[in-house]
Short mmCIF file of C-alpha atoms and ligand atoms in Angstrom, two decimals:
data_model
loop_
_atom_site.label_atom_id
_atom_site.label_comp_id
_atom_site.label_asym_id
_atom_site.label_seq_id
_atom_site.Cartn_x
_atom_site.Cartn_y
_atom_site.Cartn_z
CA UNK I 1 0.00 0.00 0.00
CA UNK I 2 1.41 3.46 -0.96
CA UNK I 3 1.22 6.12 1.79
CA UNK I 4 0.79 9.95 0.16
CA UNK I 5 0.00 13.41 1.02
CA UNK I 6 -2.40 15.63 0.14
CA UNK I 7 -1.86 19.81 0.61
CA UNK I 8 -4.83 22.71 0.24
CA UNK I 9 -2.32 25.51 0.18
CA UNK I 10 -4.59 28.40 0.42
CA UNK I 11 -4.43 32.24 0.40
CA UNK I 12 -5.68 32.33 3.72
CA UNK I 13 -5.62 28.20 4.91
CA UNK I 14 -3.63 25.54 4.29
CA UNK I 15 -4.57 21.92 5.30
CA UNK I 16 -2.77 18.48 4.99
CA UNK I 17 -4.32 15.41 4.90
CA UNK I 18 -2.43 12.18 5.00
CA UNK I 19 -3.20 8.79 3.54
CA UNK I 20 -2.12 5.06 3.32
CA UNK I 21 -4.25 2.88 1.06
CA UNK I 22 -7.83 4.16 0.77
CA UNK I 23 -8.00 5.97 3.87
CA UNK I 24 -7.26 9.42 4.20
CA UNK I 25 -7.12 11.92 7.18
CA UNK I 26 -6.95 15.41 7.92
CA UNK I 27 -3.40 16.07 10.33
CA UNK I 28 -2.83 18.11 13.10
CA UNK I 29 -0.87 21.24 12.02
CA UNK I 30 -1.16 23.44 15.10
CA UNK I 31 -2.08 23.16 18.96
CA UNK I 32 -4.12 20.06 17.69
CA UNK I 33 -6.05 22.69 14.83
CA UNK I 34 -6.15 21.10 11.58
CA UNK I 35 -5.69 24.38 9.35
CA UNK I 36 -3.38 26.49 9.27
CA UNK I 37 -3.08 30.33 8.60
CA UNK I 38 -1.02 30.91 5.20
CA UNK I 39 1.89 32.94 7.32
CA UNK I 40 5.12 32.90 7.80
CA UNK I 41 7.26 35.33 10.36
CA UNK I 42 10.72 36.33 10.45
CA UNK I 43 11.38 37.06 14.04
CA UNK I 44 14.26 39.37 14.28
CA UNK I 45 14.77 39.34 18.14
CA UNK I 46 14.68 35.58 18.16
CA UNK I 47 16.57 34.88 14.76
CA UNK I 48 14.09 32.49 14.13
CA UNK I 49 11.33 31.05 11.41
CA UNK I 50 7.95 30.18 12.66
CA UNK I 51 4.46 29.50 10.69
CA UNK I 52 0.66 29.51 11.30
CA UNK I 53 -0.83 30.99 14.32
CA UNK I 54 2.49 31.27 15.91
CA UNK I 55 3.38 33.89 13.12
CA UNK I 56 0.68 36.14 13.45
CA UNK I 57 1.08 35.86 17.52
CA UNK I 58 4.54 36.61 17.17
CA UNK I 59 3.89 39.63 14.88
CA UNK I 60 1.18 41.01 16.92
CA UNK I 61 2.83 40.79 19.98
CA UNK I 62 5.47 43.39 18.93
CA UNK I 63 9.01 41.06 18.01
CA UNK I 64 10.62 42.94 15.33
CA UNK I 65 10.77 41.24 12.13
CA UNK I 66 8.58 40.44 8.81
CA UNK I 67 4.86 39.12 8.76
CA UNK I 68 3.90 37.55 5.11
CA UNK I 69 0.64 36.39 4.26
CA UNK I 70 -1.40 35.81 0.96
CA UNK I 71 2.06 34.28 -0.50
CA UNK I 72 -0.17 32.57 -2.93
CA UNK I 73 -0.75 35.60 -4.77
CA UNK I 74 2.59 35.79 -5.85
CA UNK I 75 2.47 32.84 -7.62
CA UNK I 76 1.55 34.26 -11.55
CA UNK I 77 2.61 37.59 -10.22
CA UNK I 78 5.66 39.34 -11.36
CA UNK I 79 7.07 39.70 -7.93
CA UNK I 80 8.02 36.02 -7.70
CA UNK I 81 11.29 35.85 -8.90
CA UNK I 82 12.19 38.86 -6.72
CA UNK I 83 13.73 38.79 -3.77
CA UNK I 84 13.20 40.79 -0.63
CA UNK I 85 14.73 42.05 2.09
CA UNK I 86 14.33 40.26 5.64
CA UNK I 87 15.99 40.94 8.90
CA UNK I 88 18.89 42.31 6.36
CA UNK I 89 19.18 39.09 3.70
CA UNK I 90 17.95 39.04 0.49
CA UNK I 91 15.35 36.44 0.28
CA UNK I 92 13.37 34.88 -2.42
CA UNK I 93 10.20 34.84 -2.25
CA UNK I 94 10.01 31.25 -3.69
CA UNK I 95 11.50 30.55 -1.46
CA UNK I 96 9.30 31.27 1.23
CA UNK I 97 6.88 29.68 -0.89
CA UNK I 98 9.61 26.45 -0.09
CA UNK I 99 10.00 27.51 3.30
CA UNK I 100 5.76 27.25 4.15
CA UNK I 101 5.31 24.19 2.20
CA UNK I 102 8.46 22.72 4.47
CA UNK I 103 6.92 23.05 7.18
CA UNK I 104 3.83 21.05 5.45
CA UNK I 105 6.33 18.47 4.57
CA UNK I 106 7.38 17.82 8.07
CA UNK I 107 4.29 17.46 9.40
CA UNK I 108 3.43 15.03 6.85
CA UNK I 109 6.64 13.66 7.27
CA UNK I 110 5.80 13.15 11.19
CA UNK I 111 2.96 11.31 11.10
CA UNK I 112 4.02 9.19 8.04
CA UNK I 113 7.73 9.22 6.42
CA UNK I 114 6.45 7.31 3.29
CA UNK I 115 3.71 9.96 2.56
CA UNK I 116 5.92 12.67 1.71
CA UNK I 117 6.77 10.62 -1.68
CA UNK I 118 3.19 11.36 -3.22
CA UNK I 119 1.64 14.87 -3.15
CA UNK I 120 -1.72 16.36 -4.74
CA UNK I 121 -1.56 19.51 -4.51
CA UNK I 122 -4.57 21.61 -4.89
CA UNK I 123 -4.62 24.99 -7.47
CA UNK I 124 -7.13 27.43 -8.35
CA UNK I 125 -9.09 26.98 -11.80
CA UNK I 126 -7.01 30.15 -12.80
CA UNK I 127 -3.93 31.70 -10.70
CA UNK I 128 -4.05 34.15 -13.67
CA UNK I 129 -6.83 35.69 -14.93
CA UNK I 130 -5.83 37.16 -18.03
CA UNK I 131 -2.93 34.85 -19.62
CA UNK I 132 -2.81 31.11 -19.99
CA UNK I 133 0.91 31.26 -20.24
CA UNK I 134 1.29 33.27 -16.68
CA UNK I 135 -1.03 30.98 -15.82
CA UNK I 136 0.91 27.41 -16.70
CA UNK I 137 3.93 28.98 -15.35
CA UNK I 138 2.00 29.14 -11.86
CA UNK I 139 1.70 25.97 -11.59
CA UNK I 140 5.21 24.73 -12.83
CA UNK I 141 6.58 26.92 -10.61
CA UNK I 142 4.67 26.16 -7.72
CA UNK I 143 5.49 22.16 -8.40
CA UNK I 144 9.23 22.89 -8.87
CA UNK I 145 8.65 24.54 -5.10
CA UNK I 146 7.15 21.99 -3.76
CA UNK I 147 9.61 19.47 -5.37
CA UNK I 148 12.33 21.73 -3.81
CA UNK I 149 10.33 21.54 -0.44
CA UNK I 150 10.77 17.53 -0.52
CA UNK I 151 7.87 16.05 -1.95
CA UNK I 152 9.57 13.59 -4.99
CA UNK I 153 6.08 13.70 -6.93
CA UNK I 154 3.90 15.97 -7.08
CA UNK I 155 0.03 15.65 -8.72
CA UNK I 156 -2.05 18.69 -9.46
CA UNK I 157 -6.06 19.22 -9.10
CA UNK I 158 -8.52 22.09 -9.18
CA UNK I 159 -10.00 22.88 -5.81
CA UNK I 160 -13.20 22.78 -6.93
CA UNK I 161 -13.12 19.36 -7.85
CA UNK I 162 -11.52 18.42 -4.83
CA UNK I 163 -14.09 19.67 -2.73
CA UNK I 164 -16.84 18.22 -4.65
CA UNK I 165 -15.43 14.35 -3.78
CA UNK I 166 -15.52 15.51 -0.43
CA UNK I 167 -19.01 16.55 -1.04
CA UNK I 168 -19.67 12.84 -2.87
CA UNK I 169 -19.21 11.31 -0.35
CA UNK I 170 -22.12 12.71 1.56
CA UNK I 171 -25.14 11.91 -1.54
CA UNK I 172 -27.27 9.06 -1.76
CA UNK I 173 -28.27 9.82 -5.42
CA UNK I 174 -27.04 11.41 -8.13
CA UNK I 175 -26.80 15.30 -8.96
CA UNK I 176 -25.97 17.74 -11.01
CA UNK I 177 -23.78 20.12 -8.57
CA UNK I 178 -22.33 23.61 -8.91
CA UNK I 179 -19.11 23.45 -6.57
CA UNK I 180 -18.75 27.81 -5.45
CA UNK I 181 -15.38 27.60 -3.63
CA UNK I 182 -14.79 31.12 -2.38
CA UNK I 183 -11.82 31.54 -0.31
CA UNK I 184 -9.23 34.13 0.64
CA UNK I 185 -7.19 34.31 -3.08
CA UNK I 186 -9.56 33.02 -5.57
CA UNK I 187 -13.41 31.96 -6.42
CA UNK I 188 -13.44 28.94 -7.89
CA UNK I 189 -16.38 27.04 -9.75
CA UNK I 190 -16.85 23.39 -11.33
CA UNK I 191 -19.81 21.71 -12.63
CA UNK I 192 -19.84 18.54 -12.23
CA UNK I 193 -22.07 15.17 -11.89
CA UNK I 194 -22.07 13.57 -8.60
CA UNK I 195 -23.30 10.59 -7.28
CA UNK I 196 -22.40 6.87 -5.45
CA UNK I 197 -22.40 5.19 -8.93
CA UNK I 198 -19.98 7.68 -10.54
CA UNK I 199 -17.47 7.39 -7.13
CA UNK I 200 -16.44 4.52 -8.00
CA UNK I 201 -15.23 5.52 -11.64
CA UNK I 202 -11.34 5.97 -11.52
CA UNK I 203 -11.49 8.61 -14.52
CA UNK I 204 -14.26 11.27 -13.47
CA UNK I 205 -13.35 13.81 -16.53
CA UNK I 206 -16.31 13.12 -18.40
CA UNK I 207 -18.64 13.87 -14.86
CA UNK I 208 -16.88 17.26 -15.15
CA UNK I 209 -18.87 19.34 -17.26
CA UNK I 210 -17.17 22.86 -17.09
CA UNK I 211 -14.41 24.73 -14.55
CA UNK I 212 -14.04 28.35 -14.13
CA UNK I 213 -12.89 30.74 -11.97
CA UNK I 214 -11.65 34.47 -10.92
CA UNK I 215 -8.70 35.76 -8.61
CA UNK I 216 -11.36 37.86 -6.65
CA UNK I 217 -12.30 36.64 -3.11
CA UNK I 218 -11.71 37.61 0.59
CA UNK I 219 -8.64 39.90 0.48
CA UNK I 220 -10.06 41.67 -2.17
CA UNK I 221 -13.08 41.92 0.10
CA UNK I 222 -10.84 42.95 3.23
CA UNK I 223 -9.50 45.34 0.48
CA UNK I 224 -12.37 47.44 -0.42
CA UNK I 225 -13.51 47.17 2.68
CA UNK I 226 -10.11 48.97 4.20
CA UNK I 227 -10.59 51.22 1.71
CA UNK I 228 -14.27 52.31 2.78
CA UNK I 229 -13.94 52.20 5.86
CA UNK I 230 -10.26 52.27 7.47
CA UNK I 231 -8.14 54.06 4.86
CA UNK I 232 -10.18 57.29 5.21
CA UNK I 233 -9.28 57.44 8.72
CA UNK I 234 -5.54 57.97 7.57
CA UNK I 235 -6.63 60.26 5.07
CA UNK I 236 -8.08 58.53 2.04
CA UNK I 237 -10.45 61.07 0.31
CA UNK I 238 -8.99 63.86 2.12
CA UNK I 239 -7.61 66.97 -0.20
CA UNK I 240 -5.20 69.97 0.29
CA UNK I 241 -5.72 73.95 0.97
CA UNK I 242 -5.87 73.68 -2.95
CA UNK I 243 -9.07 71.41 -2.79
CA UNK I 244 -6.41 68.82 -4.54
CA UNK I 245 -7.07 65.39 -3.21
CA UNK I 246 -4.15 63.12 -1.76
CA UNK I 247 -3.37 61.03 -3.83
CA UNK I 248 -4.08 57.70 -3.55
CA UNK I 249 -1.58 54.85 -4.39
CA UNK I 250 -0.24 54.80 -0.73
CA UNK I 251 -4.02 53.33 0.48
CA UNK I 252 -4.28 50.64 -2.42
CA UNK I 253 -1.07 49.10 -0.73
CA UNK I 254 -1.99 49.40 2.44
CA UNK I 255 -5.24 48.15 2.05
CA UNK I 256 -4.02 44.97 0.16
CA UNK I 257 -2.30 41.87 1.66
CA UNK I 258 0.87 41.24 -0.32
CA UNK I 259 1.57 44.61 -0.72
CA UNK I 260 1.77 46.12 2.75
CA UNK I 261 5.50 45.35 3.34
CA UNK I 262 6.78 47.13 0.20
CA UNK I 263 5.59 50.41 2.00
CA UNK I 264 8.21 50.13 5.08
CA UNK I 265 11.16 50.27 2.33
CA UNK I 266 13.42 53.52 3.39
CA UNK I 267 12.22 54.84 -0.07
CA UNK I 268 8.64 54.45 0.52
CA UNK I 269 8.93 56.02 3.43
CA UNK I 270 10.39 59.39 2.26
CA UNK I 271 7.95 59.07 -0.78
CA UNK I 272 4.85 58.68 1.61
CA UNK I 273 6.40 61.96 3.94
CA UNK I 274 6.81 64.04 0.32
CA UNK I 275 2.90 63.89 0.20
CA UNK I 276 2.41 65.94 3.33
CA UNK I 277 1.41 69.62 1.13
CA UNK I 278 -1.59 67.39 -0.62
CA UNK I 279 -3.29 67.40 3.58
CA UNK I 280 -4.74 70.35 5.01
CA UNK I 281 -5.51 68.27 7.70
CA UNK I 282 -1.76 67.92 8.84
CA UNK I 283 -2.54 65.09 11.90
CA UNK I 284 -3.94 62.75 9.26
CA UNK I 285 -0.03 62.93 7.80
CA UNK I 286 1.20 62.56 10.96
CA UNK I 287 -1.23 59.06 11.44
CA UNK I 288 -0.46 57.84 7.98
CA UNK I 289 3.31 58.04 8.38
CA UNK I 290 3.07 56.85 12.21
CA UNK I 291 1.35 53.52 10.94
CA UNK I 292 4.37 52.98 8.44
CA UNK I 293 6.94 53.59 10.21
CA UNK I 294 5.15 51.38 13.16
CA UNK I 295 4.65 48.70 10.66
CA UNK I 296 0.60 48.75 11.86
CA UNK I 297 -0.04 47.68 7.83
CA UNK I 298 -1.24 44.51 9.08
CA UNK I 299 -2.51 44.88 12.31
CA UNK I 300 -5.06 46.76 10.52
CA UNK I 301 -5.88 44.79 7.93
CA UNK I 302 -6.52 41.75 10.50
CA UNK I 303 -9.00 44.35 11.69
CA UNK I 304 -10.82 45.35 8.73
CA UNK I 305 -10.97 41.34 8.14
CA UNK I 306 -12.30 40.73 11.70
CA UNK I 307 -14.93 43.74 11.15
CA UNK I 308 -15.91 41.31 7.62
CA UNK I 309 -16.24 38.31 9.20
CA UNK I 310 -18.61 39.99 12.06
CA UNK I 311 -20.63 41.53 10.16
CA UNK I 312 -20.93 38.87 7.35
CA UNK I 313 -24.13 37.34 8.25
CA UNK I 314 -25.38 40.74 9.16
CA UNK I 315 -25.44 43.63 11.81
CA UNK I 316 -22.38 45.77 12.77
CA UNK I 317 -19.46 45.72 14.34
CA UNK I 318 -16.88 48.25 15.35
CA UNK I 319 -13.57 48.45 13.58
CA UNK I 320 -11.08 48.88 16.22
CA UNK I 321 -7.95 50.95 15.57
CA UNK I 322 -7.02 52.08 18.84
CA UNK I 323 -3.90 50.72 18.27
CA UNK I 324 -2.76 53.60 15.95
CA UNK I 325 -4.48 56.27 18.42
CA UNK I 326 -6.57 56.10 21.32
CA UNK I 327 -10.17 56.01 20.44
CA UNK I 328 -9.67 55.69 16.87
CA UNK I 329 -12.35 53.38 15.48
CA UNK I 330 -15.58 53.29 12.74
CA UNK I 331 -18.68 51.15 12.87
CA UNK I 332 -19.36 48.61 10.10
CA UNK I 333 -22.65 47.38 9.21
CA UNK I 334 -22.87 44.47 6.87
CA UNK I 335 -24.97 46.81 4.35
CA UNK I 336 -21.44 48.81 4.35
CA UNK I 337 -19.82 45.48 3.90
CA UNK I 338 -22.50 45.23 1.06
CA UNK I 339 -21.57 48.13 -0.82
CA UNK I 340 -18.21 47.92 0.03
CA UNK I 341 -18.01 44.33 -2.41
CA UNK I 342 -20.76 44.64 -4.30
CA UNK I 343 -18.77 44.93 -7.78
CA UNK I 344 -16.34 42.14 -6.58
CA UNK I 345 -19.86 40.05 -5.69
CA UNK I 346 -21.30 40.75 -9.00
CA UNK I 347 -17.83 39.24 -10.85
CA UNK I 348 -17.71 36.69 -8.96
CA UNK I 349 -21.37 35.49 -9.96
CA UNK I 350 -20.47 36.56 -13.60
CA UNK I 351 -17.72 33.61 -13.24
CA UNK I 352 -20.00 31.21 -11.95
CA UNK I 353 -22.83 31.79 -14.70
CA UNK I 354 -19.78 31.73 -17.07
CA UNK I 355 -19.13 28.67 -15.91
CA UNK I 356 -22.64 26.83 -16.37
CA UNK I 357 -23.19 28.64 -19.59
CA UNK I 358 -19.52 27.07 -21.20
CA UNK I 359 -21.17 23.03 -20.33
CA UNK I 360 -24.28 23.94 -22.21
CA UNK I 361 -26.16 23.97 -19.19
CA UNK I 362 -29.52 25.73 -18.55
CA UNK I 363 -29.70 27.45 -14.95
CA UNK I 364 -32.34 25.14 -13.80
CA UNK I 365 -30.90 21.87 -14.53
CA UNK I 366 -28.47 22.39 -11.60
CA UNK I 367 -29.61 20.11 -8.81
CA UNK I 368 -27.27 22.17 -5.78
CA UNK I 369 -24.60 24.75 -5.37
CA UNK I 370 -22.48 22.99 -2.98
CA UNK I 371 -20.57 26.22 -1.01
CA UNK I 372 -17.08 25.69 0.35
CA UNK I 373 -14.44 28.30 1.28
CA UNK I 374 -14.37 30.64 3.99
CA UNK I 375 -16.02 33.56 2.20
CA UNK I 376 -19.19 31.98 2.01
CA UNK I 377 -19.97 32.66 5.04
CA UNK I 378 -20.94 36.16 3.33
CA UNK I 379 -24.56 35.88 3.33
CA UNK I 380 -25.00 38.54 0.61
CA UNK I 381 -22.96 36.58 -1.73
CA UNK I 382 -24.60 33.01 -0.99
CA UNK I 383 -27.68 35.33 -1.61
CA UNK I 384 -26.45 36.26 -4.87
CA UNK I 385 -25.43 33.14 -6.06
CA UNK I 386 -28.28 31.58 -5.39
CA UNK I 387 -30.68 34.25 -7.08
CA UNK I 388 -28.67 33.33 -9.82
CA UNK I 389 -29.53 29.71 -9.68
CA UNK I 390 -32.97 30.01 -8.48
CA UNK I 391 -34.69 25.78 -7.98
CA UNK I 392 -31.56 24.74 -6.85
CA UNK I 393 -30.84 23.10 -3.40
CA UNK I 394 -28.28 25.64 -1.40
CA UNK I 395 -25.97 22.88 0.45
CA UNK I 396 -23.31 25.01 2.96
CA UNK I 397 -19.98 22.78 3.27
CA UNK I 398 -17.30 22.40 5.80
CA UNK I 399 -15.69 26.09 4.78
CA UNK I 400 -11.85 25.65 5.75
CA UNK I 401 -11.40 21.50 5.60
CA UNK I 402 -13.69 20.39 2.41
CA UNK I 403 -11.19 21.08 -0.35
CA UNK I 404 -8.49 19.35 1.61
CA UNK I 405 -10.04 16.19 2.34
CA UNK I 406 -11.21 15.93 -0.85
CA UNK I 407 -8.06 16.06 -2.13
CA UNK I 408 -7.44 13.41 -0.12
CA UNK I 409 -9.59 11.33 -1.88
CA UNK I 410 -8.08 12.38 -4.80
CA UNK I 411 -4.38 11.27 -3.49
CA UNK I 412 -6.18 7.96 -2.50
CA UNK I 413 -7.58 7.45 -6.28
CA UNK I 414 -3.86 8.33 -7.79
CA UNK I 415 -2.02 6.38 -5.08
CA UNK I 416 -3.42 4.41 -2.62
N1 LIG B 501 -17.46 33.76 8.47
C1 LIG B 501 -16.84 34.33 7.44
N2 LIG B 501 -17.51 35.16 6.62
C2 LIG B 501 -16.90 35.73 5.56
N3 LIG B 501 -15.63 35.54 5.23
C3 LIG B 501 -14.92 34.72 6.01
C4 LIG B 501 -15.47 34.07 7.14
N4 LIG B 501 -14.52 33.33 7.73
C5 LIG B 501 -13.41 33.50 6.98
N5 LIG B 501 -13.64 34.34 5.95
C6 LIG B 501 -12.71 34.74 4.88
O1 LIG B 501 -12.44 33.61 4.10
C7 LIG B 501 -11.13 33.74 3.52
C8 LIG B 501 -10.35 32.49 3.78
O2 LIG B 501 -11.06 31.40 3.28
P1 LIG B 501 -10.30 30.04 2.92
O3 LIG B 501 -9.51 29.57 4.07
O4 LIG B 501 -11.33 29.14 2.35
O5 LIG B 501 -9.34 30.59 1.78
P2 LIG B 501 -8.08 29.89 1.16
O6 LIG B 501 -8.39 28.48 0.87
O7 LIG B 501 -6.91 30.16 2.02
O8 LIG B 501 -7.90 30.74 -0.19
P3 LIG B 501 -7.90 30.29 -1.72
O9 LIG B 501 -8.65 29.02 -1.82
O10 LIG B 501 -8.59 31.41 -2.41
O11 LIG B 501 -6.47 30.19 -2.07
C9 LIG B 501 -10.50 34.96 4.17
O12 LIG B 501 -10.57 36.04 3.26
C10 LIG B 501 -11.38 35.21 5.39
O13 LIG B 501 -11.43 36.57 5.76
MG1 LIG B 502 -9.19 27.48 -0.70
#
């Protein structure tokens, strides 16, 4: 029997299951949790390289150093074969691609030193939206990191389809499902037939009638949302004695994930303090360049996320940034979380008609949208996609786990 691994290496998430033979399991990544936060921190103070929850703890409880999240963006992204400055070495940031999936391996490797051999790795439908050649490049890269990482062989599958063997698993009949995988990088969609008979076909291509997907989901949601409601605070909007606004380049980073450490470079700095004449309000300068050189970039974006997720079944919350300034702080309702995403919410249901339409398929033939991902916990978009497919069964996954153990069904097909 062949032992293998299986890895959901998401924006947000990751999640390993393990297998031997048939059987599959999630693993234990952290203090017994069985996902992981997508982070990695260079503590400075302690010279050392820690992942998870113990990153993010580390960051926010003030050790010098470098925070990265959403490294998954960078893969199709220009950046990638840059390197960056940490703690004073230039590193690649494949590298700490290699460095995350590492510490996958090893835990893999832990429970079972023969499972590292096989991996099935999970990918969006597109890591690129706009080129199919960034796009293949994507994913060779990210298998010649994972290779580099220590896994000999490595096995690709959409995430979608992943979580919809997960969701097999559960029907008694057969259906015609809609998989909406929304997560923290990407919203991904197959369409695909389900059912006991069809589970036990080794080559499910033909049950997959149509993939598609879009590189919007919940950072670019944490993203508008920072820029509605948090990034004014610092002086987003504001304008000059001429009635000039400031400009507004400085916010866009700030607001999004991957980009919020290329605004503590020295020259970022000095180009952030040259745009003090566009504020006639001179304090909101003074906040703007205290949260850079403080390094608060993602302290408040963790808030504007925890504002999302409070609000994302409805009511308000506040948005807490008394961290920058005593009694700093907005309200968020969700209809402000609404408005916020609504043009992100109406692409992303674009993609998933675009999907359905490309099989052939008439809206009303769909038997369930089957919802995985944590952004679906965003009642106005489950709303929205299902006004879309009106007749058809609503069926709310596990959010963070279902694409990983589906993928380890997948490994178990391949391998076991
Ligand atoms: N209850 C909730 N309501 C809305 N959004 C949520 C909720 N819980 C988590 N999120 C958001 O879900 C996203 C993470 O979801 P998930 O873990 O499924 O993504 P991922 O798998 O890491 O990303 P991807 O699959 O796109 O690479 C984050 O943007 C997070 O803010
Ligand atoms: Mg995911």
């Amino acid at each position: 029997m062949r032992a293998y691994t299986a890895i959901d290496f998401g924006t947000s998430n990751s999640a390993v299951c393990v297998g031997c033979g048939a059987h599959a399991a999630l693993i234990a990544l952290e203090q017994g949790r069985d996902t992981l936060p997508t982070a990695v921190f260079y503590n400075a103070d302690e010279q050392s390289t820690v992942f998870g929850r113990q990153a993010i703890g580390e960051y926010a409880a003030g050790y010098a150093g470098r925070l990265m999240r959403s490294l998954k963006s960078l893969l199709g992204s220009e950046l990638l074969d840059d390197t960056t400055l940490i703690n004073g070495k230039a590193v690649a940031y494949r590298d700490i691609i290699a460095a995350f999936l590492r510490h996958l391996w090893r835990a893999a490797q832990a429970q079972n030193p023969r499972a590292v051999e096989h991996l099935v790795l999970g990918r969006p439908v597109r890591f690129v939206d706009d080129s199919d050649e960034r796009d293949r490049l994507a994913e060779t890269t990210l298998a010649a990191i994972a290779r580099d990482a220590g896994f000999a062989d490595v096995h690709f599958q959409y995430e979608p389809i992943a979580a919809a063997m997960d969701y097999e698993r559960q029907l008694d009949r057969e259906a015609l499902v809609l998989v909406a995988d929304i997560g923290g990088g990407t919203s991904d969609f197959s369409l695909i037939r389900l059912g006991p008979q069809r589970a036990r076909h080794d080559d499910r291509s033909a049950d997959v009638l149509a993939s598609g997907g879009l590189h919007i989901a919940g950072t670019d949601f944490d993203q508008q949302l920072s820029l509605a409601a948090a990034m004014p605070l610092l002086g987003l909007g504001h304008a000059g004695e001429s009635g000039k606004p400031v400009p507004s380049h400085v916010y866009f980073e700030l607001a999004t994930w991957h980009r919020i450490n290329f605004l503590y470079t020295p020259r970022a700095l000095s180009e952030a303090q040259t745009l003090r004449p566009f504020f006639a309000d001179s304090a909101l300068h003074e906040r703007l360049m205290r949260v850079l050189r403080e390094r608060e970039g993602h302290r408040i974006a963790a808030a504007v996320e925890d504002a999302k997720v409070a609000v994302a079944d409805g009511g308000s919350a506040p948005l807490d940034l008394a961290f920058i300034e005593a009694g700093l702080r907005a309200e968020v309702s969700a209809a402000d979380l609404q408005r916020a995403i609504a043009t992100a919410v109406a692409r992303i249901v674009d993609a998933a008609r675009r999907t359905v339409a490309a099989a052939g398929v008439g809206a009303a033939a769909i038997d369930a949208v089957y919802f995985t991902g944590g952004s679906t916990g965003l009642r106005g978009l489950r709303d929205a996609l299902g006004a879309a497919f009106p007749g058809s069964a609503l069926v709310g996954g596990d959010k963070f786990a279902s694409v990983a153990r589906g993928l380890g069904v997948c490994a178990a097909r391949l391998f076991g």
